[in-house]
mmCIF file of C-alpha atoms and ligand atoms in Angstrom:
data_model
loop_
_atom_site.group_PDB
_atom_site.id
_atom_site.type_symbol
_atom_site.label_atom_id
_atom_site.label_comp_id
_atom_site.label_asym_id
_atom_site.label_seq_id
_atom_site.Cartn_x
_atom_site.Cartn_y
_atom_site.Cartn_z
ATOM 1 C CA MET A 1 -0.011 0.006 0.007
ATOM 2 C CA SER A 2 1.106 3.563 -0.609
ATOM 3 C CA ALA A 3 0.083 6.748 1.261
ATOM 4 C CA LEU A 4 -3.006 8.335 -0.362
ATOM 5 C CA MET A 5 -3.537 11.042 2.244
ATOM 6 C CA GLN A 6 -0.904 12.554 4.561
ATOM 7 C CA VAL A 7 -1.662 14.736 7.580
ATOM 8 C CA ASN A 8 1.467 16.378 9.109
ATOM 9 C CA HIS A 9 1.743 18.234 12.463
ATOM 10 C CA LEU A 10 -1.764 19.599 12.317
ATOM 11 C CA SER A 11 -2.946 21.888 15.096
ATOM 12 C CA LYS A 12 -6.213 23.611 15.731
ATOM 13 C CA ALA A 13 -7.447 25.729 18.627
ATOM 14 C CA PHE A 14 -10.815 27.310 19.257
ATOM 15 C CA GLY A 15 -9.964 30.371 21.385
ATOM 16 C CA GLY A 16 -7.908 29.073 24.146
ATOM 17 C CA ASN A 17 -9.077 25.483 23.640
ATOM 18 C CA GLN A 18 -6.319 23.501 21.898
ATOM 19 C CA VAL A 19 -8.522 20.880 20.160
ATOM 20 C CA LEU A 20 -5.952 19.282 17.870
ATOM 21 C CA GLU A 21 -2.121 19.283 18.721
ATOM 22 C CA ASP A 22 0.602 18.175 16.354
ATOM 23 C CA VAL A 23 -1.524 15.455 14.687
ATOM 24 C CA SER A 24 0.323 13.402 12.030
ATOM 25 C CA PHE A 25 -0.920 10.240 10.242
ATOM 26 C CA SER A 26 -1.327 8.791 6.829
ATOM 27 C CA LEU A 27 -4.087 6.927 5.094
ATOM 28 C CA ASP A 28 -2.889 4.255 2.624
ATOM 29 C CA GLN A 29 -4.564 3.587 -0.742
ATOM 30 C CA GLY A 30 -7.349 1.024 -0.143
ATOM 31 C CA GLU A 31 -7.116 1.241 3.589
ATOM 32 C CA ILE A 32 -9.953 1.418 6.187
ATOM 33 C CA LEU A 33 -8.674 3.554 9.070
ATOM 34 C CA GLY A 34 -10.594 3.733 12.385
ATOM 35 C CA LEU A 35 -10.504 7.100 14.196
ATOM 36 C CA LEU A 36 -11.233 6.504 17.860
ATOM 37 C CA GLY A 37 -11.160 8.523 21.133
ATOM 38 C CA PRO A 38 -13.418 9.578 23.919
ATOM 39 C CA ASN A 39 -16.018 12.253 23.428
ATOM 40 C CA GLY A 40 -14.521 15.723 22.985
ATOM 41 C CA SER A 41 -11.101 14.302 21.923
ATOM 42 C CA GLY A 42 -11.225 16.105 18.512
ATOM 43 C CA LYS A 43 -12.395 13.392 16.105
ATOM 44 C CA SER A 44 -15.069 15.428 14.332
ATOM 45 C CA THR A 45 -12.868 18.493 14.248
ATOM 46 C CA LEU A 46 -10.142 16.431 12.586
ATOM 47 C CA LEU A 47 -12.697 15.415 9.895
ATOM 48 C CA ASN A 48 -13.828 19.041 9.584
ATOM 49 C CA THR A 49 -10.223 20.264 9.035
ATOM 50 C CA ILE A 50 -9.535 17.603 6.383
ATOM 51 C CA SER A 51 -12.801 18.373 4.528
ATOM 52 C CA GLY A 52 -12.156 22.157 4.670
ATOM 53 C CA PHE A 53 -15.034 23.066 6.919
ATOM 54 C CA THR A 54 -12.662 24.199 9.678
ATOM 55 C CA PRO A 55 -9.456 26.106 8.776
ATOM 56 C CA ILE A 56 -6.295 24.758 10.521
ATOM 57 C CA ASP A 57 -3.749 26.810 12.523
ATOM 58 C CA HIS A 58 -0.624 24.839 11.660
ATOM 59 C CA GLY A 59 0.424 21.800 9.593
ATOM 60 C CA THR A 60 -0.337 20.352 6.199
ATOM 61 C CA ILE A 61 -2.845 17.977 4.619
ATOM 62 C CA SER A 62 -2.010 16.378 1.258
ATOM 63 C CA ILE A 63 -3.683 14.047 -1.202
ATOM 64 C CA GLY A 64 -0.967 12.340 -3.224
ATOM 65 C CA THR A 65 1.384 15.270 -3.953
ATOM 66 C CA GLN A 66 -1.347 17.896 -3.785
ATOM 67 C CA ARG A 67 -1.606 20.216 -0.713
ATOM 68 C CA ILE A 68 -5.301 20.685 0.180
ATOM 69 C CA ASP A 69 -5.233 22.403 3.449
ATOM 70 C CA LYS A 70 -5.709 25.846 2.032
ATOM 71 C CA LEU A 71 -8.252 24.923 -0.659
ATOM 72 C CA PRO A 72 -11.977 25.868 -0.488
ATOM 73 C CA THR A 73 -14.344 22.975 0.403
ATOM 74 C CA TYR A 74 -15.650 22.447 -3.087
ATOM 75 C CA GLN A 75 -12.002 21.955 -4.425
ATOM 76 C CA ILE A 76 -11.267 19.516 -1.662
ATOM 77 C CA ILE A 77 -14.392 17.590 -2.705
ATOM 78 C CA ASN A 78 -13.136 17.762 -6.297
ATOM 79 C CA SER A 79 -9.812 16.277 -5.130
ATOM 80 C CA GLY A 80 -11.678 13.159 -4.171
ATOM 81 C CA ILE A 81 -12.551 13.597 -0.514
ATOM 82 C CA ALA A 82 -16.144 13.100 0.711
ATOM 83 C CA ARG A 83 -17.541 12.964 4.239
ATOM 84 C CA THR A 84 -20.737 12.362 6.182
ATOM 85 C CA PHE A 85 -21.905 14.124 9.322
ATOM 86 C CA GLN A 86 -22.453 12.933 12.849
ATOM 87 C CA LEU A 87 -25.990 14.269 12.997
ATOM 88 C CA PRO A 88 -27.160 14.603 9.348
ATOM 89 C CA ASN A 89 -29.788 17.306 8.706
ATOM 90 C CA MET A 90 -32.033 16.659 5.688
ATOM 91 C CA PRO A 91 -34.239 19.118 3.836
ATOM 92 C CA LYS A 92 -38.016 18.833 4.572
ATOM 93 C CA LYS A 93 -39.302 19.564 1.162
ATOM 94 C CA MET A 94 -37.084 17.262 -1.015
ATOM 95 C CA SER A 95 -37.522 13.555 -1.654
ATOM 96 C CA VAL A 96 -34.766 11.103 -0.812
ATOM 97 C CA LEU A 97 -34.062 10.733 -4.573
ATOM 98 C CA GLU A 98 -33.961 14.554 -5.052
ATOM 99 C CA VAL A 99 -31.496 14.967 -2.229
ATOM 100 C CA VAL A 100 -29.082 12.403 -3.802
ATOM 101 C CA MET A 101 -29.467 13.963 -7.225
ATOM 102 C CA ALA A 102 -28.781 17.364 -5.716
ATOM 103 C CA ALA A 103 -25.641 16.024 -4.153
ATOM 104 C CA GLY A 104 -24.347 15.229 -7.642
ATOM 105 C CA THR A 105 -25.403 18.581 -9.209
ATOM 106 C CA ARG A 106 -22.726 20.338 -11.170
ATOM 107 C CA SER A 107 -22.941 24.012 -11.929
ATOM 108 C CA HIS A 108 -23.976 24.397 -15.590
ATOM 109 C CA GLY A 109 -24.722 28.159 -15.700
ATOM 110 C CA LEU A 110 -28.077 29.883 -16.357
ATOM 111 C CA PHE A 111 -28.068 29.532 -20.115
ATOM 112 C CA GLN A 112 -27.362 25.756 -19.989
ATOM 113 C CA SER A 113 -30.103 25.391 -17.308
ATOM 114 C CA LEU A 114 -32.627 27.172 -19.406
ATOM 115 C CA PHE A 115 -31.681 25.552 -22.737
ATOM 116 C CA PRO A 116 -30.179 22.202 -21.795
ATOM 117 C CA SER A 117 -27.897 20.683 -24.425
ATOM 118 C CA LYS A 118 -27.985 17.049 -25.406
ATOM 119 C CA ARG A 119 -24.735 16.580 -23.484
ATOM 120 C CA LEU A 120 -26.243 18.172 -20.270
ATOM 121 C CA ARG A 121 -29.305 15.913 -20.541
ATOM 122 C CA GLN A 122 -26.947 12.914 -20.838
ATOM 123 C CA VAL A 123 -25.098 14.121 -17.710
ATOM 124 C CA GLU A 124 -28.479 14.313 -15.828
ATOM 125 C CA GLN A 125 -29.429 10.898 -17.030
ATOM 126 C CA SER A 126 -26.129 9.426 -15.845
ATOM 127 C CA ASP A 127 -26.708 11.215 -12.421
ATOM 128 C CA LEU A 128 -30.143 9.648 -12.241
ATOM 129 C CA ALA A 129 -28.676 6.242 -12.956
ATOM 130 C CA LYS A 130 -25.931 6.717 -10.372
ATOM 131 C CA ALA A 131 -28.410 7.981 -7.742
ATOM 132 C CA THR A 132 -30.786 5.102 -8.382
ATOM 133 C CA GLN A 133 -27.915 2.599 -8.049
ATOM 134 C CA LEU A 134 -26.675 4.163 -4.849
ATOM 135 C CA LEU A 135 -30.149 4.116 -3.235
ATOM 136 C CA ASP A 136 -30.402 0.514 -4.105
ATOM 137 C CA GLU A 137 -26.927 -0.257 -2.617
ATOM 138 C CA LEU A 138 -27.860 1.633 0.541
ATOM 139 C CA LEU A 139 -31.290 -0.045 0.911
ATOM 140 C CA LEU A 140 -33.147 3.147 0.322
ATOM 141 C CA THR A 141 -35.054 2.265 -2.839
ATOM 142 C CA LYS A 142 -38.324 1.762 -0.962
ATOM 143 C CA VAL A 143 -38.231 5.244 0.578
ATOM 144 C CA ARG A 144 -36.819 7.082 -2.450
ATOM 145 C CA ASN A 145 -40.040 9.178 -2.831
ATOM 146 C CA LEU A 146 -40.483 10.082 0.845
ATOM 147 C CA PRO A 147 -39.408 13.470 2.182
ATOM 148 C CA ALA A 148 -35.842 13.088 3.249
ATOM 149 C CA ASP A 149 -36.575 14.536 6.614
ATOM 150 C CA ALA A 150 -39.082 11.759 7.414
ATOM 151 C CA LEU A 151 -36.362 9.081 7.435
ATOM 152 C CA SER A 152 -35.154 7.403 10.608
ATOM 153 C CA GLY A 153 -31.841 8.400 12.084
ATOM 154 C CA GLY A 154 -30.208 5.334 10.625
ATOM 155 C CA GLN A 155 -31.708 5.855 7.130
ATOM 156 C CA LYS A 156 -30.420 9.459 7.224
ATOM 157 C CA LYS A 157 -26.980 8.136 7.841
ATOM 158 C CA LEU A 158 -27.330 5.843 4.808
ATOM 159 C CA LEU A 159 -28.637 8.817 2.766
ATOM 160 C CA GLY A 160 -25.623 10.838 3.860
ATOM 161 C CA ILE A 161 -23.391 8.023 2.506
ATOM 162 C CA ALA A 162 -25.296 7.913 -0.802
ATOM 163 C CA CYS A 163 -24.930 11.736 -1.119
ATOM 164 C CA ALA A 164 -21.177 11.501 -0.403
ATOM 165 C CA LEU A 165 -20.655 8.821 -3.030
ATOM 166 C CA MET A 166 -22.351 10.828 -5.808
ATOM 167 C CA GLY A 167 -19.043 12.658 -6.368
ATOM 168 C CA LYS A 168 -17.256 9.336 -6.841
ATOM 169 C CA PRO A 169 -14.629 10.054 -4.141
ATOM 170 C CA SER A 170 -11.398 8.153 -3.591
ATOM 171 C CA VAL A 171 -11.607 8.805 0.242
ATOM 172 C CA LEU A 172 -14.833 8.637 2.251
ATOM 173 C CA MET A 173 -14.824 9.906 5.819
ATOM 174 C CA LEU A 174 -17.679 8.751 8.041
ATOM 175 C CA ASP A 175 -18.612 10.365 11.334
ATOM 176 C CA GLU A 176 -20.173 7.736 13.599
ATOM 177 C CA PRO A 177 -22.055 5.808 10.881
ATOM 178 C CA MET A 178 -23.439 3.328 13.323
ATOM 179 C CA ALA A 179 -24.826 5.634 15.916
ATOM 180 C CA GLY A 180 -28.574 5.543 15.936
ATOM 181 C CA VAL A 181 -28.667 2.788 13.303
ATOM 182 C CA HIS A 182 -31.126 -0.066 13.928
ATOM 183 C CA PRO A 183 -29.214 -3.333 14.692
ATOM 184 C CA ASN A 184 -30.893 -4.921 11.595
ATOM 185 C CA LEU A 185 -29.179 -2.372 9.324
ATOM 186 C CA ARG A 186 -25.721 -2.672 10.878
ATOM 187 C CA GLN A 187 -24.589 -5.827 9.080
ATOM 188 C CA GLU A 188 -25.883 -4.355 5.746
ATOM 189 C CA ILE A 189 -23.745 -1.253 6.314
ATOM 190 C CA VAL A 190 -20.651 -3.327 7.097
ATOM 191 C CA GLU A 191 -21.169 -5.335 3.929
ATOM 192 C CA THR A 192 -21.818 -2.212 1.844
ATOM 193 C CA LEU A 193 -18.653 -0.444 3.162
ATOM 194 C CA THR A 194 -16.640 -3.641 2.639
ATOM 195 C CA ARG A 195 -17.846 -3.814 -0.934
ATOM 196 C CA LEU A 196 -17.011 -0.145 -1.585
ATOM 197 C CA ASN A 197 -13.539 -0.711 -0.178
ATOM 198 C CA GLN A 198 -12.968 -3.763 -2.303
ATOM 199 C CA ASN A 199 -13.886 -1.539 -5.312
ATOM 200 C CA GLY A 200 -11.026 0.855 -4.346
ATOM 201 C CA LEU A 201 -12.539 3.315 -1.866
ATOM 202 C CA SER A 202 -10.370 4.210 1.071
ATOM 203 C CA LEU A 203 -12.181 5.039 4.334
ATOM 204 C CA ILE A 204 -11.691 6.946 7.542
ATOM 205 C CA ILE A 205 -14.314 6.020 10.108
ATOM 206 C CA ILE A 206 -15.068 7.543 13.481
ATOM 207 C CA GLU A 207 -16.805 4.842 15.489
ATOM 208 C CA HIS A 208 -17.307 3.770 19.113
ATOM 209 C CA ASP A 209 -18.685 0.316 18.254
ATOM 210 C CA MET A 210 -15.654 -2.048 18.761
ATOM 211 C CA HIS A 211 -17.373 -4.887 17.068
ATOM 212 C CA PHE A 212 -17.660 -2.823 13.965
ATOM 213 C CA ILE A 213 -14.102 -1.474 14.254
ATOM 214 C CA ARG A 214 -12.708 -5.004 14.493
ATOM 215 C CA GLU A 215 -14.805 -6.274 11.652
ATOM 216 C CA LEU A 216 -13.976 -3.486 9.189
ATOM 217 C CA CYS A 217 -10.838 -1.509 10.085
ATOM 218 C CA HIS A 218 -7.302 -2.413 8.882
ATOM 219 C CA ARG A 219 -5.718 0.039 11.409
ATOM 220 C CA CYS A 220 -6.843 2.530 14.072
ATOM 221 C CA ILE A 221 -5.607 5.851 15.362
ATOM 222 C CA VAL A 222 -6.709 6.986 18.827
ATOM 223 C CA LEU A 223 -7.067 10.582 19.860
ATOM 224 C CA ASN A 224 -6.931 11.770 23.479
ATOM 225 C CA ARG A 225 -7.347 15.472 24.152
ATOM 226 C CA GLY A 226 -6.306 16.304 20.562
ATOM 227 C CA THR A 227 -3.171 14.197 20.470
ATOM 228 C CA ILE A 228 -2.685 10.811 18.736
ATOM 229 C CA VAL A 229 -1.855 8.287 21.506
ATOM 230 C CA ALA A 230 -2.062 5.057 19.435
ATOM 231 C CA ASN A 231 -1.658 4.051 15.784
ATOM 232 C CA CYS A 232 -2.050 0.246 15.639
ATOM 233 C CA SER A 233 -4.243 -2.644 14.449
ATOM 234 C CA PRO A 234 -7.691 -3.161 15.988
ATOM 235 C CA GLN A 235 -6.402 -6.241 17.725
ATOM 236 C CA GLU A 236 -3.606 -4.321 19.396
ATOM 237 C CA LEU A 237 -6.034 -1.785 20.897
ATOM 238 C CA ALA A 238 -6.981 -4.099 23.763
ATOM 239 C CA HIS A 239 -3.326 -4.264 24.851
ATOM 240 C CA ASN A 240 -2.377 -0.597 24.539
ATOM 241 C CA GLU A 241 -1.967 1.108 27.845
ATOM 242 C CA GLN A 242 -2.385 4.578 26.327
ATOM 243 C CA VAL A 243 -5.661 3.570 24.712
ATOM 244 C CA LEU A 244 -6.822 2.093 27.993
ATOM 245 C CA GLU A 245 -5.983 5.346 29.767
ATOM 246 C CA ALA A 246 -7.433 7.565 27.116
ATOM 247 C CA TYR A 247 -10.582 5.708 26.105
ATOM 248 C CA LEU A 248 -11.694 4.042 29.249
ATOM 249 C CA GLY A 249 -10.135 6.199 31.967
ATOM 250 C CA GLY A 250 -7.991 3.296 33.228
ATOM 251 C CA GLY A 251 -8.717 -0.137 34.595
ATOM 252 C CA THR A 252 -8.013 -3.201 32.420
ATOM 253 C CA HIS A 253 -11.303 -4.806 33.528
ATOM 254 C CA LYS A 254 -13.228 -2.182 31.672
ATOM 255 C CA LEU A 255 -11.108 -2.643 28.594
ATOM 256 C CA GLN A 256 -11.943 -6.300 28.282
ATOM 257 C CA GLU A 257 -15.680 -5.513 28.254
ATOM 258 C CA ALA A 258 -15.533 -2.704 25.709
ATOM 259 C CA VAL A 259 -12.646 -3.571 23.365
HETATM 260 N N1 ADP B 1 -16.793 25.246 16.026
HETATM 261 C C1 ADP B 1 -16.291 25.063 17.283
HETATM 262 N N2 ADP B 1 -16.093 26.136 18.074
HETATM 263 C C2 ADP B 1 -15.597 26.016 19.293
HETATM 264 N N3 ADP B 1 -15.194 24.837 19.854
HETATM 265 C C3 ADP B 1 -15.406 23.705 19.068
HETATM 266 C C4 ADP B 1 -15.976 23.773 17.743
HETATM 267 N N4 ADP B 1 -16.013 22.491 17.285
HETATM 268 C C5 ADP B 1 -15.514 21.737 18.272
HETATM 269 N N5 ADP B 1 -15.209 22.409 19.349
HETATM 270 C C6 ADP B 1 -14.587 21.883 20.567
HETATM 271 O O1 ADP B 1 -13.558 20.942 20.187
HETATM 272 C C7 ADP B 1 -13.491 19.892 21.157
HETATM 273 C C8 ADP B 1 -13.571 18.574 20.422
HETATM 274 O O2 ADP B 1 -14.858 18.406 19.747
HETATM 275 P P1 ADP B 1 -15.161 17.323 18.713
HETATM 276 O O3 ADP B 1 -14.089 17.449 17.569
HETATM 277 O O4 ADP B 1 -16.523 17.487 18.302
HETATM 278 O O5 ADP B 1 -14.892 16.047 19.546
HETATM 279 P P2 ADP B 1 -15.319 14.477 19.235
HETATM 280 O O6 ADP B 1 -15.912 14.413 17.820
HETATM 281 O O7 ADP B 1 -14.133 13.694 19.414
HETATM 282 O O8 ADP B 1 -16.385 14.194 20.223
HETATM 283 C C9 ADP B 1 -14.709 20.065 22.120
HETATM 284 O O9 ADP B 1 -14.144 20.726 23.223
HETATM 285 C C10 ADP B 1 -15.587 21.068 21.412
HETATM 286 O O10 ADP B 1 -16.298 21.814 22.299
HETATM 287 MG MG1 MG B 2 -17.809 13.812 17.127
#
């Protein structure tokens, strides 16, 4: 495997709160990387900085040889990085299918919109085909005509993944994809993510569910108070003192239960 994404010496503070401090790690091509850590340790902020939602104070973020840490969000998306949100908000007046289609919308300009060319109609047709295929893959075909806001928390997570995949990313970053998801859907999500990964997608996944982490992740990094305290295989987590200290507040007996 070769490094696809490289984060070097990244730091971020909000006022006096140093949320990320000298964070360095890489994501290999084809890798599934788990991002762990207790609540408030900086996991979502790290995803926000990589995806351009939150500007960084120091450090660099690169995809291949391209620096992306100073690019606007849409250019970061164009460079192949997509993400989902911890608590996805969905529009009330759009159907599930319309939301996925909108996620794939490119800017064609006013003239093109009023007088669509044959080529533009073909682009829209291919977007519709892609959206339909993704809704099928993410088990949302039955609800494709419902208002997106009417979906359950778990279905909204799946819809968030479908939207993120419309841009055909090379890296997908998921913020707690299993939280609020009905147990019946969990295995389906694991299988879908495995299939996407086998088709070449690299993943960064924030998750607390250790069963999910063990099943899916090739490697894990663990944040504690904004600093990486472990970078190891999921199996090694249970034997790592720093993880024990960070994640569970000490006490090996707790580690056996949770990891
Ligand atoms: N936009 C923001 N403004 C101020 N503080 C923030 C902001 N986003 C996150 N934080 C702070 O950063 C810390 C880490 O938050 P977060 O990255 O959401 O943690 P995690 O996802 O690991 O639970 C928290 O103390 C949080 O209050
Ligand atoms: Mg979070």
